[in-house]
Tab-separated table of N, CA and C in Angstrom:
chain	number	residue	atom	x	y	z
A	1	UNK	N	0.753	-1.113	0.002
A	1	UNK	CA	-0.031	-0.078	0.149
A	1	UNK	C	0.961	1.216	-0.015
A	2	UNK	N	0.755	2.170	-0.772
A	2	UNK	CA	1.490	3.482	-0.974
A	2	UNK	C	1.200	4.332	0.417
A	3	UNK	N	2.403	5.074	0.520
A	3	UNK	CA	2.375	5.943	1.683
A	3	UNK	C	1.344	7.079	1.504
A	4	UNK	N	0.672	7.513	2.620
A	4	UNK	CA	-0.185	8.579	2.371
A	4	UNK	C	0.385	9.804	1.945
A	5	UNK	N	-0.164	10.518	0.988
A	5	UNK	CA	0.344	11.946	0.682
A	5	UNK	C	0.102	12.862	1.812
A	6	UNK	N	1.196	13.791	1.819
A	6	UNK	CA	0.903	14.672	2.879
A	6	UNK	C	-0.203	15.689	2.422
A	7	UNK	N	-1.006	16.225	3.327
A	7	UNK	CA	-1.940	17.148	2.948
A	7	UNK	C	-1.487	18.439	2.720
A	8	UNK	N	-2.371	19.212	1.831
A	8	UNK	CA	-1.970	20.561	1.428
A	8	UNK	C	-2.135	21.291	2.738
A	9	UNK	N	-1.704	22.583	2.683
A	9	UNK	CA	-1.866	23.674	3.872
A	9	UNK	C	-3.269	23.913	4.079
A	10	UNK	N	-4.019	24.078	3.041
A	10	UNK	CA	-5.440	24.629	3.215
A	10	UNK	C	-6.234	23.310	3.799
A	11	UNK	N	-5.871	22.176	3.296
A	11	UNK	CA	-6.815	20.889	3.869
A	11	UNK	C	-6.377	20.712	5.222
A	12	UNK	N	-5.122	20.811	5.642
A	12	UNK	CA	-4.851	20.817	7.056
A	12	UNK	C	-5.543	21.748	7.761
A	13	UNK	N	-5.543	22.858	7.412
A	13	UNK	CA	-6.295	24.026	8.209
A	13	UNK	C	-7.757	23.597	8.318
A	14	UNK	N	-8.396	23.165	7.230
A	14	UNK	CA	-9.842	22.899	7.317
A	14	UNK	C	-10.050	21.696	8.251
A	15	UNK	N	-9.108	20.621	8.225
A	15	UNK	CA	-9.206	19.678	9.185
A	15	UNK	C	-9.038	20.085	10.550
A	16	UNK	N	-8.193	20.848	10.856
A	16	UNK	CA	-7.889	21.448	12.305
A	16	UNK	C	-9.204	22.213	12.661
A	17	UNK	N	-9.558	22.984	11.713
A	17	UNK	CA	-10.900	23.970	12.079
A	17	UNK	C	-11.930	23.063	12.540
A	18	UNK	N	-12.367	21.939	11.643
A	18	UNK	CA	-13.413	21.131	11.936
A	18	UNK	C	-13.217	20.574	13.273
A	19	UNK	N	-11.928	20.059	13.466
A	19	UNK	CA	-11.668	19.401	14.911
A	19	UNK	C	-11.893	20.350	16.021
A	20	UNK	N	-11.392	21.613	15.975
A	20	UNK	CA	-11.529	22.666	17.016
A	20	UNK	C	-12.973	22.910	17.080
A	21	UNK	N	-13.750	23.056	16.070
A	21	UNK	CA	-15.264	23.545	16.200
A	21	UNK	C	-15.855	22.231	16.862
A	22	UNK	N	-15.767	21.112	16.579
A	22	UNK	CA	-16.249	19.986	17.089
A	22	UNK	C	-15.907	19.797	18.610
A	23	UNK	N	-14.755	19.998	18.881
A	23	UNK	CA	-14.316	20.092	20.392
A	23	UNK	C	-15.145	21.018	21.155
A	24	UNK	N	-15.189	22.203	20.671
A	24	UNK	CA	-15.842	23.246	21.258
A	24	UNK	C	-17.472	22.933	21.459
A	25	UNK	N	-17.952	22.582	20.311
A	25	UNK	CA	-19.461	22.349	20.143
A	25	UNK	C	-19.881	20.995	21.172
A	26	UNK	N	-18.991	20.097	21.068
A	26	UNK	CA	-19.124	18.739	21.838
A	26	UNK	C	-19.275	19.168	23.380
A	27	UNK	N	-18.241	20.070	23.681
A	27	UNK	CA	-18.200	20.490	25.093
A	27	UNK	C	-19.381	21.270	25.598
A	28	UNK	N	-19.813	22.116	24.695
A	28	UNK	CA	-20.897	23.131	24.961
A	28	UNK	C	-22.300	22.357	24.866
A	29	UNK	N	-22.439	21.575	23.998
A	29	UNK	CA	-23.878	20.886	23.612
A	29	UNK	C	-24.031	19.576	23.467
A	30	UNK	N	-22.735	18.736	23.540
A	30	UNK	CA	-22.895	17.375	23.612
A	30	UNK	C	-22.584	16.835	22.332
A	31	UNK	N	-22.209	15.487	22.127
A	31	UNK	CA	-21.856	15.035	20.802
A	31	UNK	C	-22.840	14.860	19.837
A	32	UNK	N	-24.115	15.090	20.233
A	32	UNK	CA	-25.249	14.941	19.184
A	32	UNK	C	-25.579	16.191	18.393
A	33	UNK	N	-24.637	17.218	18.789
A	33	UNK	CA	-24.693	18.550	18.007
A	33	UNK	C	-25.031	18.270	16.499
A	34	UNK	N	-25.835	18.962	15.796
A	34	UNK	CA	-25.837	18.826	14.289
A	34	UNK	C	-24.467	18.956	13.601
A	35	UNK	N	-24.130	18.099	12.882
A	35	UNK	CA	-22.944	18.302	12.145
A	35	UNK	C	-22.808	19.419	11.270
A	36	UNK	N	-23.990	19.899	10.684
A	36	UNK	CA	-24.115	21.275	10.087
A	36	UNK	C	-23.556	22.418	10.893
A	37	UNK	N	-23.996	22.350	12.197
A	37	UNK	CA	-23.485	23.395	13.106
A	37	UNK	C	-21.911	23.287	13.251
A	38	UNK	N	-21.368	22.194	13.244
A	38	UNK	CA	-19.901	21.820	13.361
A	38	UNK	C	-19.165	22.602	12.115
A	39	UNK	N	-19.641	22.271	10.997
A	39	UNK	CA	-19.013	22.798	9.753
A	39	UNK	C	-19.270	24.398	9.719
A	40	UNK	N	-20.464	24.732	10.089
A	40	UNK	CA	-20.648	26.274	10.265
A	40	UNK	C	-19.644	26.919	11.202
A	41	UNK	N	-19.476	26.381	12.218
A	41	UNK	CA	-18.554	26.856	13.315
A	41	UNK	C	-17.132	26.888	12.849
A	42	UNK	N	-16.805	26.002	12.065
A	42	UNK	CA	-15.518	25.705	11.498
A	42	UNK	C	-15.312	26.585	10.357
A	43	UNK	N	-16.261	27.319	9.769
A	43	UNK	CA	-16.171	28.098	8.591
A	43	UNK	C	-15.987	27.230	7.372
A	44	UNK	N	-16.445	26.065	7.230
A	44	UNK	CA	-16.207	25.165	6.129
A	44	UNK	C	-17.515	24.637	5.640
A	45	UNK	N	-17.563	24.214	4.310
A	45	UNK	CA	-18.792	23.665	3.886
A	45	UNK	C	-18.962	22.283	4.403
A	46	UNK	N	-20.224	21.688	4.281
A	46	UNK	CA	-20.496	20.345	4.577
A	46	UNK	C	-19.683	19.387	4.075
A	47	UNK	N	-19.520	19.521	2.740
A	47	UNK	CA	-18.687	18.595	1.931
A	47	UNK	C	-17.326	18.505	2.266
A	48	UNK	N	-16.716	19.574	2.815
A	48	UNK	CA	-15.330	19.777	3.330
A	48	UNK	C	-15.149	19.009	4.542
A	49	UNK	N	-16.200	19.186	5.396
A	49	UNK	CA	-16.153	18.532	6.829
A	49	UNK	C	-16.354	16.964	6.531
A	50	UNK	N	-17.182	16.614	5.589
A	50	UNK	CA	-17.435	14.991	5.357
A	50	UNK	C	-16.105	14.550	4.617
A	51	UNK	N	-15.432	15.180	3.942
A	51	UNK	CA	-14.296	14.752	3.309
A	51	UNK	C	-13.251	14.369	4.354
A	52	UNK	N	-13.186	15.214	5.411
A	52	UNK	CA	-12.114	14.883	6.510
A	52	UNK	C	-12.833	13.790	7.496
A	53	UNK	N	-14.022	13.846	7.740
A	53	UNK	CA	-14.612	13.072	8.666
A	53	UNK	C	-15.904	12.419	8.142
A	54	UNK	N	-15.749	11.249	7.451
A	54	UNK	CA	-16.938	10.809	6.530
A	54	UNK	C	-18.354	10.511	7.658
A	55	UNK	N	-17.989	10.249	8.863
A	55	UNK	CA	-19.193	9.749	9.777
A	55	UNK	C	-18.879	10.461	11.098
A	56	UNK	N	-20.070	10.764	11.843
A	56	UNK	CA	-19.943	11.381	13.175
A	56	UNK	C	-18.857	10.670	14.043
A	57	UNK	N	-18.835	9.351	13.985
A	57	UNK	CA	-18.049	8.498	14.816
A	57	UNK	C	-16.492	8.807	14.478
A	58	UNK	N	-16.211	9.288	13.334
A	58	UNK	CA	-14.689	9.522	12.900
A	58	UNK	C	-14.562	10.850	13.675
A	59	UNK	N	-15.355	11.844	13.751
A	59	UNK	CA	-15.138	13.004	14.215
A	59	UNK	C	-15.101	12.850	15.790
A	60	UNK	N	-15.900	12.140	16.313
A	60	UNK	CA	-15.822	11.865	17.927
A	60	UNK	C	-14.676	11.286	18.299
A	61	UNK	N	-14.158	10.122	17.392
A	61	UNK	CA	-12.838	9.593	17.745
A	61	UNK	C	-11.705	10.502	17.645
A	62	UNK	N	-11.698	11.301	16.699
A	62	UNK	CA	-10.775	12.330	16.437
A	62	UNK	C	-10.530	13.302	17.593
A	63	UNK	N	-11.575	13.680	17.994
A	63	UNK	CA	-11.623	14.709	19.189
A	63	UNK	C	-11.074	14.137	20.327
A	64	UNK	N	-11.720	12.891	20.802
A	64	UNK	CA	-11.229	12.273	21.756
A	64	UNK	C	-9.795	11.951	21.838
A	65	UNK	N	-9.322	11.324	20.758
A	65	UNK	CA	-7.961	11.071	20.612
A	65	UNK	C	-7.025	12.226	20.917
A	66	UNK	N	-7.403	13.386	20.134
A	66	UNK	CA	-6.640	14.523	20.482
A	66	UNK	C	-6.594	15.018	21.897
A	67	UNK	N	-7.600	14.677	22.594
A	67	UNK	CA	-7.685	15.092	24.036
A	67	UNK	C	-6.889	14.174	25.050
A	68	UNK	N	-6.770	12.918	24.636
A	68	UNK	CA	-5.955	12.020	25.289
A	68	UNK	C	-4.468	12.326	25.021
A	69	UNK	N	-4.147	12.664	23.825
A	69	UNK	CA	-2.784	12.845	23.504
A	69	UNK	C	-2.328	14.280	24.201
A	70	UNK	N	-3.264	15.292	24.203
A	70	UNK	CA	-2.815	16.525	25.080
A	70	UNK	C	-2.595	16.137	26.507
A	71	UNK	N	-3.466	15.404	27.009
A	71	UNK	CA	-3.388	15.000	28.457
A	71	UNK	C	-2.086	14.226	28.803
A	72	UNK	N	-1.585	13.397	27.952
A	72	UNK	CA	-0.330	12.613	28.064
A	72	UNK	C	0.698	13.396	27.844
A	73	UNK	N	0.621	14.287	26.872
A	73	UNK	CA	1.818	15.401	26.622
A	73	UNK	C	1.971	16.184	27.879
A	74	UNK	N	0.949	16.808	28.585
A	74	UNK	CA	0.990	17.660	29.721
A	74	UNK	C	1.655	16.876	30.881
A	75	UNK	N	1.360	15.487	30.932
A	75	UNK	CA	2.042	14.610	31.955
A	75	UNK	C	3.540	14.509	31.531
A	76	UNK	N	3.926	14.381	30.365
A	76	UNK	CA	5.294	14.279	29.998
A	76	UNK	C	6.046	15.586	30.411
A	77	UNK	N	5.336	16.617	30.174
A	77	UNK	CA	5.988	18.049	30.442
A	77	UNK	C	6.162	18.198	31.908
A	78	UNK	N	5.302	17.586	32.669
A	78	UNK	CA	5.259	17.637	34.239
A	78	UNK	C	6.373	16.944	34.749
A	79	UNK	N	6.852	15.828	33.912
A	79	UNK	CA	8.170	15.010	34.450
A	79	UNK	C	9.300	16.005	34.805
A	80	UNK	N	9.310	17.110	34.324
A	80	UNK	CA	10.431	18.122	34.469
A	80	UNK	C	10.146	19.020	35.753
A	81	UNK	N	9.034	18.923	36.295
A	81	UNK	CA	8.616	19.911	37.490
A	81	UNK	C	9.688	19.629	38.608
A	82	UNK	N	9.799	20.783	39.485
A	82	UNK	CA	10.606	20.665	40.531
A	82	UNK	C	10.075	19.712	41.612
A	83	UNK	N	8.764	19.771	41.867
A	83	UNK	CA	8.118	18.995	42.873
A	83	UNK	C	7.400	17.733	42.235
A	84	UNK	N	7.963	16.527	42.139
A	84	UNK	CA	7.345	15.394	41.650
A	84	UNK	C	5.952	15.185	42.238
A	85	UNK	N	5.728	15.369	43.575
A	85	UNK	CA	4.532	15.092	44.102
A	85	UNK	C	3.562	16.027	43.586
A	86	UNK	N	3.858	17.346	43.454
A	86	UNK	CA	2.993	18.431	43.033
A	86	UNK	C	2.727	18.167	41.485
A	87	UNK	N	3.671	17.757	40.685
A	87	UNK	CA	3.391	17.320	39.242
A	87	UNK	C	2.406	16.252	39.202
A	88	UNK	N	2.628	15.174	39.976
A	88	UNK	CA	1.627	14.060	39.850
A	88	UNK	C	0.135	14.638	40.350
A	89	UNK	N	0.066	15.367	41.292
A	89	UNK	CA	-1.200	15.980	41.966
A	89	UNK	C	-1.814	16.777	40.655
A	90	UNK	N	-0.953	17.711	40.168
A	90	UNK	CA	-1.540	18.528	39.028
A	90	UNK	C	-2.169	17.649	37.903
A	91	UNK	N	-1.268	16.527	37.339
A	91	UNK	CA	-1.766	15.814	36.457
A	91	UNK	C	-3.023	14.974	36.748
A	92	UNK	N	-3.063	14.527	37.994
A	92	UNK	CA	-4.363	13.877	38.450
A	92	UNK	C	-5.576	14.695	38.274
A	93	UNK	N	-5.353	16.129	38.698
A	93	UNK	CA	-6.529	16.893	38.606
A	93	UNK	C	-6.852	17.148	37.182
A	94	UNK	N	-5.853	17.246	36.122
A	94	UNK	CA	-6.386	17.181	34.732
A	94	UNK	C	-7.017	16.042	34.212
A	95	UNK	N	-6.494	14.946	34.725
A	95	UNK	CA	-7.037	13.547	34.416
A	95	UNK	C	-8.461	13.376	34.989
A	96	UNK	N	-8.701	13.809	36.020
A	96	UNK	CA	-10.076	13.918	36.720
A	96	UNK	C	-11.089	14.738	35.869
A	97	UNK	N	-10.560	15.937	35.456
A	97	UNK	CA	-11.367	16.845	34.667
A	97	UNK	C	-11.565	16.278	33.470
A	98	UNK	N	-10.705	15.555	32.777
A	98	UNK	CA	-10.853	15.023	31.531
A	98	UNK	C	-12.016	13.852	31.658
A	99	UNK	N	-11.654	13.041	32.538
A	99	UNK	CA	-12.722	11.854	32.534
A	99	UNK	C	-14.288	12.395	32.890
A	100	UNK	N	-14.258	13.322	33.855
A	100	UNK	CA	-15.554	13.805	34.424
A	100	UNK	C	-16.220	14.476	33.116
A	101	UNK	N	-15.352	15.204	32.253
A	101	UNK	CA	-15.950	16.090	31.318
A	101	UNK	C	-16.283	15.241	30.008
A	102	UNK	N	-15.604	14.011	29.889
A	102	UNK	CA	-15.807	13.262	28.641
A	102	UNK	C	-16.626	12.173	28.752
A	103	UNK	N	-17.513	11.920	29.607
A	103	UNK	CA	-18.475	10.916	29.895
A	103	UNK	C	-19.253	10.592	28.654
A	104	UNK	N	-19.888	11.731	28.209
A	104	UNK	CA	-20.865	11.553	27.138
A	104	UNK	C	-20.072	11.315	25.814
A	105	UNK	N	-18.874	11.857	25.760
A	105	UNK	CA	-17.976	11.598	24.597
A	105	UNK	C	-17.588	10.181	24.413
A	106	UNK	N	-17.192	9.619	25.594
A	106	UNK	CA	-16.823	8.266	25.646
A	106	UNK	C	-17.822	7.277	25.362
A	107	UNK	N	-19.073	7.557	25.787
A	107	UNK	CA	-20.226	6.695	25.691
A	107	UNK	C	-20.571	6.655	24.147
A	108	UNK	N	-20.297	7.848	23.480
A	108	UNK	CA	-20.612	7.849	22.049
A	108	UNK	C	-19.783	7.201	21.212
A	109	UNK	N	-18.537	6.790	21.625
A	109	UNK	CA	-17.614	5.941	20.709
A	109	UNK	C	-18.191	4.654	20.450
A	110	UNK	N	-17.802	4.117	19.453
A	110	UNK	CA	-18.257	2.839	18.743
A	110	UNK	C	-17.982	1.746	19.916
A	111	UNK	N	-18.832	0.644	20.035
A	111	UNK	CA	-18.563	-0.442	21.121
A	111	UNK	C	-17.447	-1.372	20.489
A	112	UNK	N	-17.163	-1.352	19.246
A	112	UNK	CA	-16.265	-2.312	18.594
A	112	UNK	C	-14.821	-1.408	18.718
A	113	UNK	N	-14.891	-0.354	19.276
A	113	UNK	CA	-13.738	0.444	19.442
A	113	UNK	C	-12.826	-0.020	20.720
A	114	UNK	N	-12.845	-1.097	21.178
A	114	UNK	CA	-12.103	-1.586	22.400
A	114	UNK	C	-10.740	-1.247	22.179
A	115	UNK	N	-10.138	-1.628	20.806
A	115	UNK	CA	-8.728	-1.535	20.619
A	115	UNK	C	-8.225	-0.004	20.909
A	116	UNK	N	-9.242	0.930	20.410
A	116	UNK	CA	-8.952	2.396	20.778
A	116	UNK	C	-8.876	2.693	22.174
A	117	UNK	N	-9.897	2.294	22.817
A	117	UNK	CA	-9.931	2.328	24.312
A	117	UNK	C	-8.748	1.954	25.124
A	118	UNK	N	-8.271	0.568	24.564
A	118	UNK	CA	-7.131	0.036	25.293
A	118	UNK	C	-5.862	0.871	25.020
A	119	UNK	N	-5.865	1.433	23.647
A	119	UNK	CA	-4.594	2.145	23.321
A	119	UNK	C	-4.554	3.457	24.226
A	120	UNK	N	-5.780	4.120	24.285
A	120	UNK	CA	-5.903	5.329	25.134
A	120	UNK	C	-5.479	5.076	26.635
A	121	UNK	N	-6.189	3.965	27.038
A	121	UNK	CA	-5.917	3.531	28.438
A	121	UNK	C	-4.545	3.371	28.871
A	122	UNK	N	-3.703	2.690	27.857
A	122	UNK	CA	-2.341	2.334	28.164
A	122	UNK	C	-1.468	3.691	28.072
A	123	UNK	N	-2.004	4.593	27.265
A	123	UNK	CA	-1.090	5.882	27.180
A	123	UNK	C	-1.289	6.571	28.518
A	124	UNK	N	-2.513	6.780	28.977
A	124	UNK	CA	-2.542	7.351	30.135
A	124	UNK	C	-1.947	6.691	31.333
A	125	UNK	N	-2.047	5.302	31.424
A	125	UNK	CA	-1.461	4.576	32.419
A	125	UNK	C	-0.018	4.810	32.482
A	126	UNK	N	0.593	4.844	31.380
A	126	UNK	CA	1.978	4.974	31.222
A	126	UNK	C	2.525	6.479	31.673
A	127	UNK	N	1.582	7.357	31.440
A	127	UNK	CA	2.014	8.872	31.748
A	127	UNK	C	1.882	8.872	33.458
A	128	UNK	N	0.670	8.319	34.068
A	128	UNK	CA	0.567	8.143	35.383
A	128	UNK	C	1.640	7.462	36.117
A	129	UNK	N	1.983	6.424	35.507
A	129	UNK	CA	3.235	5.572	36.083
A	129	UNK	C	4.374	6.319	36.110
A	130	UNK	N	4.751	6.938	35.182
A	130	UNK	CA	5.987	7.790	35.115
A	130	UNK	C	5.991	8.857	36.165
A	131	UNK	N	4.797	9.393	36.192
A	131	UNK	CA	4.706	10.530	37.258
A	131	UNK	C	4.754	9.981	38.664
A	132	UNK	N	4.077	8.943	38.931
A	132	UNK	CA	4.029	8.150	40.103
A	132	UNK	C	5.466	7.725	40.626
A	133	UNK	N	6.123	7.096	39.622
A	133	UNK	CA	7.435	6.513	39.931
A	133	UNK	C	8.398	7.708	40.319
A	134	UNK	N	8.329	8.735	39.747
A	134	UNK	CA	9.195	9.962	39.949
A	134	UNK	C	8.845	10.544	41.372
A	135	UNK	N	7.603	10.585	41.794
A	135	UNK	CA	7.205	11.105	43.095
A	135	UNK	C	7.629	10.163	44.063
A	136	UNK	N	7.388	8.839	43.925
A	136	UNK	CA	7.824	7.858	44.922
A	136	UNK	C	9.276	7.692	45.049
A	137	UNK	N	10.114	7.964	44.021
A	137	UNK	CA	11.563	8.050	44.065
A	137	UNK	C	11.962	9.240	44.920
A	138	UNK	N	11.234	10.349	44.799
A	138	UNK	CA	11.462	11.538	45.652
A	138	UNK	C	11.018	11.444	47.205
A	139	UNK	N	10.428	10.417	47.372
A	139	UNK	CA	9.796	10.178	48.799
A	139	UNK	C	8.366	11.220	48.900
A	140	UNK	N	7.952	11.426	47.868
A	140	UNK	CA	6.762	12.336	48.184
A	140	UNK	C	5.511	11.622	47.950
A	141	UNK	N	5.524	10.361	47.707
A	141	UNK	CA	4.447	9.393	47.576
A	141	UNK	C	4.597	8.109	48.199
A	142	UNK	N	3.875	7.722	48.836
A	142	UNK	CA	4.032	6.315	49.554
A	142	UNK	C	4.479	5.183	48.586
A	143	UNK	N	5.483	4.428	48.908
A	143	UNK	CA	6.112	3.550	47.956
A	143	UNK	C	5.226	2.374	47.685
A	144	UNK	N	4.295	1.929	48.492
A	144	UNK	CA	3.551	0.837	48.154
A	144	UNK	C	2.222	1.159	47.273
A	145	UNK	N	2.035	2.300	46.812
A	145	UNK	CA	0.882	2.764	46.061
A	145	UNK	C	1.283	2.277	44.461
A	146	UNK	N	0.351	1.587	44.072
A	146	UNK	CA	0.507	1.077	42.585
A	146	UNK	C	-0.139	2.084	41.757
A	147	UNK	N	0.202	2.217	40.406
A	147	UNK	CA	-0.469	3.040	39.508
A	147	UNK	C	-1.913	2.575	39.080
A	148	UNK	N	-2.223	1.316	39.112
A	148	UNK	CA	-3.512	0.816	38.947
A	148	UNK	C	-4.535	1.319	40.147
A	149	UNK	N	-4.003	1.231	41.424
A	149	UNK	CA	-4.716	1.541	42.512
A	149	UNK	C	-4.941	3.151	42.472
A	150	UNK	N	-3.863	3.979	42.011
A	150	UNK	CA	-3.937	5.438	41.874
A	150	UNK	C	-4.929	5.773	40.837
A	151	UNK	N	-5.020	5.126	39.697
A	151	UNK	CA	-5.940	5.454	38.604
A	151	UNK	C	-7.405	5.063	38.978
A	152	UNK	N	-7.528	3.946	39.648
A	152	UNK	CA	-9.047	3.616	40.096
A	152	UNK	C	-9.517	4.619	41.097
A	153	UNK	N	-8.699	5.069	41.970
A	153	UNK	CA	-9.158	6.122	42.864
A	153	UNK	C	-9.497	7.378	42.043
A	154	UNK	N	-8.486	7.793	41.211
A	154	UNK	CA	-8.772	8.928	40.375
A	154	UNK	C	-10.063	9.016	39.451
A	155	UNK	N	-10.229	7.823	39.013
A	155	UNK	CA	-11.548	7.517	38.111
A	155	UNK	C	-12.710	7.496	38.947
A	156	UNK	N	-12.557	7.037	40.183
A	156	UNK	CA	-13.796	7.144	41.129
A	156	UNK	C	-14.119	8.584	41.443
A	157	UNK	N	-13.007	9.341	41.814
A	157	UNK	CA	-13.286	10.726	41.893
A	157	UNK	C	-14.001	11.379	40.714
A	158	UNK	N	-13.570	11.136	39.464
A	158	UNK	CA	-14.127	11.640	38.392
A	158	UNK	C	-15.563	11.192	37.996
A	159	UNK	N	-15.871	9.975	38.329
A	159	UNK	CA	-17.152	9.429	37.950
A	159	UNK	C	-18.246	9.920	39.046
A	160	UNK	N	-17.723	10.487	40.044
A	160	UNK	CA	-18.762	11.017	40.964
A	160	UNK	C	-19.570	12.094	40.474
A	161	UNK	N	-18.865	12.763	39.618
A	161	UNK	CA	-19.541	14.016	39.103
A	161	UNK	C	-19.646	15.129	40.169
A	162	UNK	N	-18.978	15.070	41.040
A	162	UNK	CA	-18.983	15.909	42.239
A	162	UNK	C	-18.256	17.164	41.967
A	163	UNK	N	-18.766	18.335	42.554
A	163	UNK	CA	-18.060	19.605	42.413
A	163	UNK	C	-17.116	19.559	43.518
A	164	UNK	N	-16.901	18.701	44.326
A	164	UNK	CA	-15.876	18.483	45.266
A	164	UNK	C	-14.485	17.686	44.788
A	165	UNK	N	-14.321	17.571	43.657
A	165	UNK	CA	-13.149	16.901	42.993
A	165	UNK	C	-11.856	17.187	43.691
A	166	UNK	N	-11.696	18.640	43.747
A	166	UNK	CA	-10.469	19.142	44.245
A	166	UNK	C	-10.266	18.659	45.772
A	167	UNK	N	-11.417	18.701	46.526
A	167	UNK	CA	-11.224	18.223	47.982
A	167	UNK	C	-11.027	16.698	48.167
A	168	UNK	N	-11.583	15.891	46.951
A	168	UNK	CA	-11.417	14.505	47.065
A	168	UNK	C	-9.974	14.100	46.516
A	169	UNK	N	-9.394	14.946	45.726
A	169	UNK	CA	-8.011	14.788	45.173
A	169	UNK	C	-7.102	15.105	46.430
A	170	UNK	N	-7.287	16.034	47.278
A	170	UNK	CA	-6.424	16.361	48.414
A	170	UNK	C	-6.683	15.122	49.306
A	171	UNK	N	-7.861	14.806	49.429
A	171	UNK	CA	-7.946	13.538	50.427
A	171	UNK	C	-6.949	12.370	49.924
A	172	UNK	N	-7.068	12.173	48.578
A	172	UNK	CA	-6.257	11.149	47.960
A	172	UNK	C	-4.822	11.374	48.216
A	173	UNK	N	-4.387	12.662	48.132
A	173	UNK	CA	-2.917	12.971	48.256
A	173	UNK	C	-2.546	13.035	49.682
A	174	UNK	N	-3.400	13.640	50.610
A	174	UNK	CA	-2.795	13.673	52.012
A	174	UNK	C	-3.526	12.861	52.915
A	175	UNK	N	-4.509	12.273	52.628
A	175	UNK	CA	-5.173	11.352	53.562
A	175	UNK	C	-6.397	12.088	54.482
A	176	UNK	N	-5.903	13.556	54.747
A	176	UNK	CA	-6.967	14.489	55.253
A	176	UNK	C	-6.625	15.864	54.811
A	177	UNK	N	-7.843	16.357	54.460
A	177	UNK	CA	-7.649	17.755	53.833
A	177	UNK	C	-7.199	18.634	55.104
A	178	UNK	N	-6.138	19.544	54.800
A	178	UNK	CA	-5.637	20.336	55.766
A	178	UNK	C	-4.157	19.946	56.215
A	179	UNK	N	-3.834	18.687	56.062
A	179	UNK	CA	-2.487	18.308	56.306
A	179	UNK	C	-1.733	18.749	55.111
A	180	UNK	N	-0.788	19.709	55.221
A	180	UNK	CA	0.012	20.055	54.237
A	180	UNK	C	1.502	20.318	54.641
């Protein structure tokens, strides 16, 4: 199979505009927003949008994949932070916000997309693991905490849908709020 040709600059701009518009509208109105509204918000015609994203599922997957990539890249950048414990805590806050805000998006993904979910899960787990290991090596996190335990707790906080997620993250980090 021949290698895919690079996109022209205008095609890349259109692709990025549709993706940005979809991200914005999905966040504001949910994943069932009319695709005509996405095209209009992106400043492109429907045909242009469908050329890049032939089906709603393609657009949903692209938005979700971009957000997972950004979350993991932010974790990679935090590996250089002065305080490994603070870096881990900051990333967990972003992770909790990501999961809490993406419930509808995740539910709209195709059920046969388990390979995608697995890939995204492994990327986030690897990011969390690197941050946790660094914090443990610095003595800022208990050494017996596993990354799976940490992510289970963070997921639980996200899934509560509570406006107390910052307090719950502090409880996770310190055991009691107020101990700093």
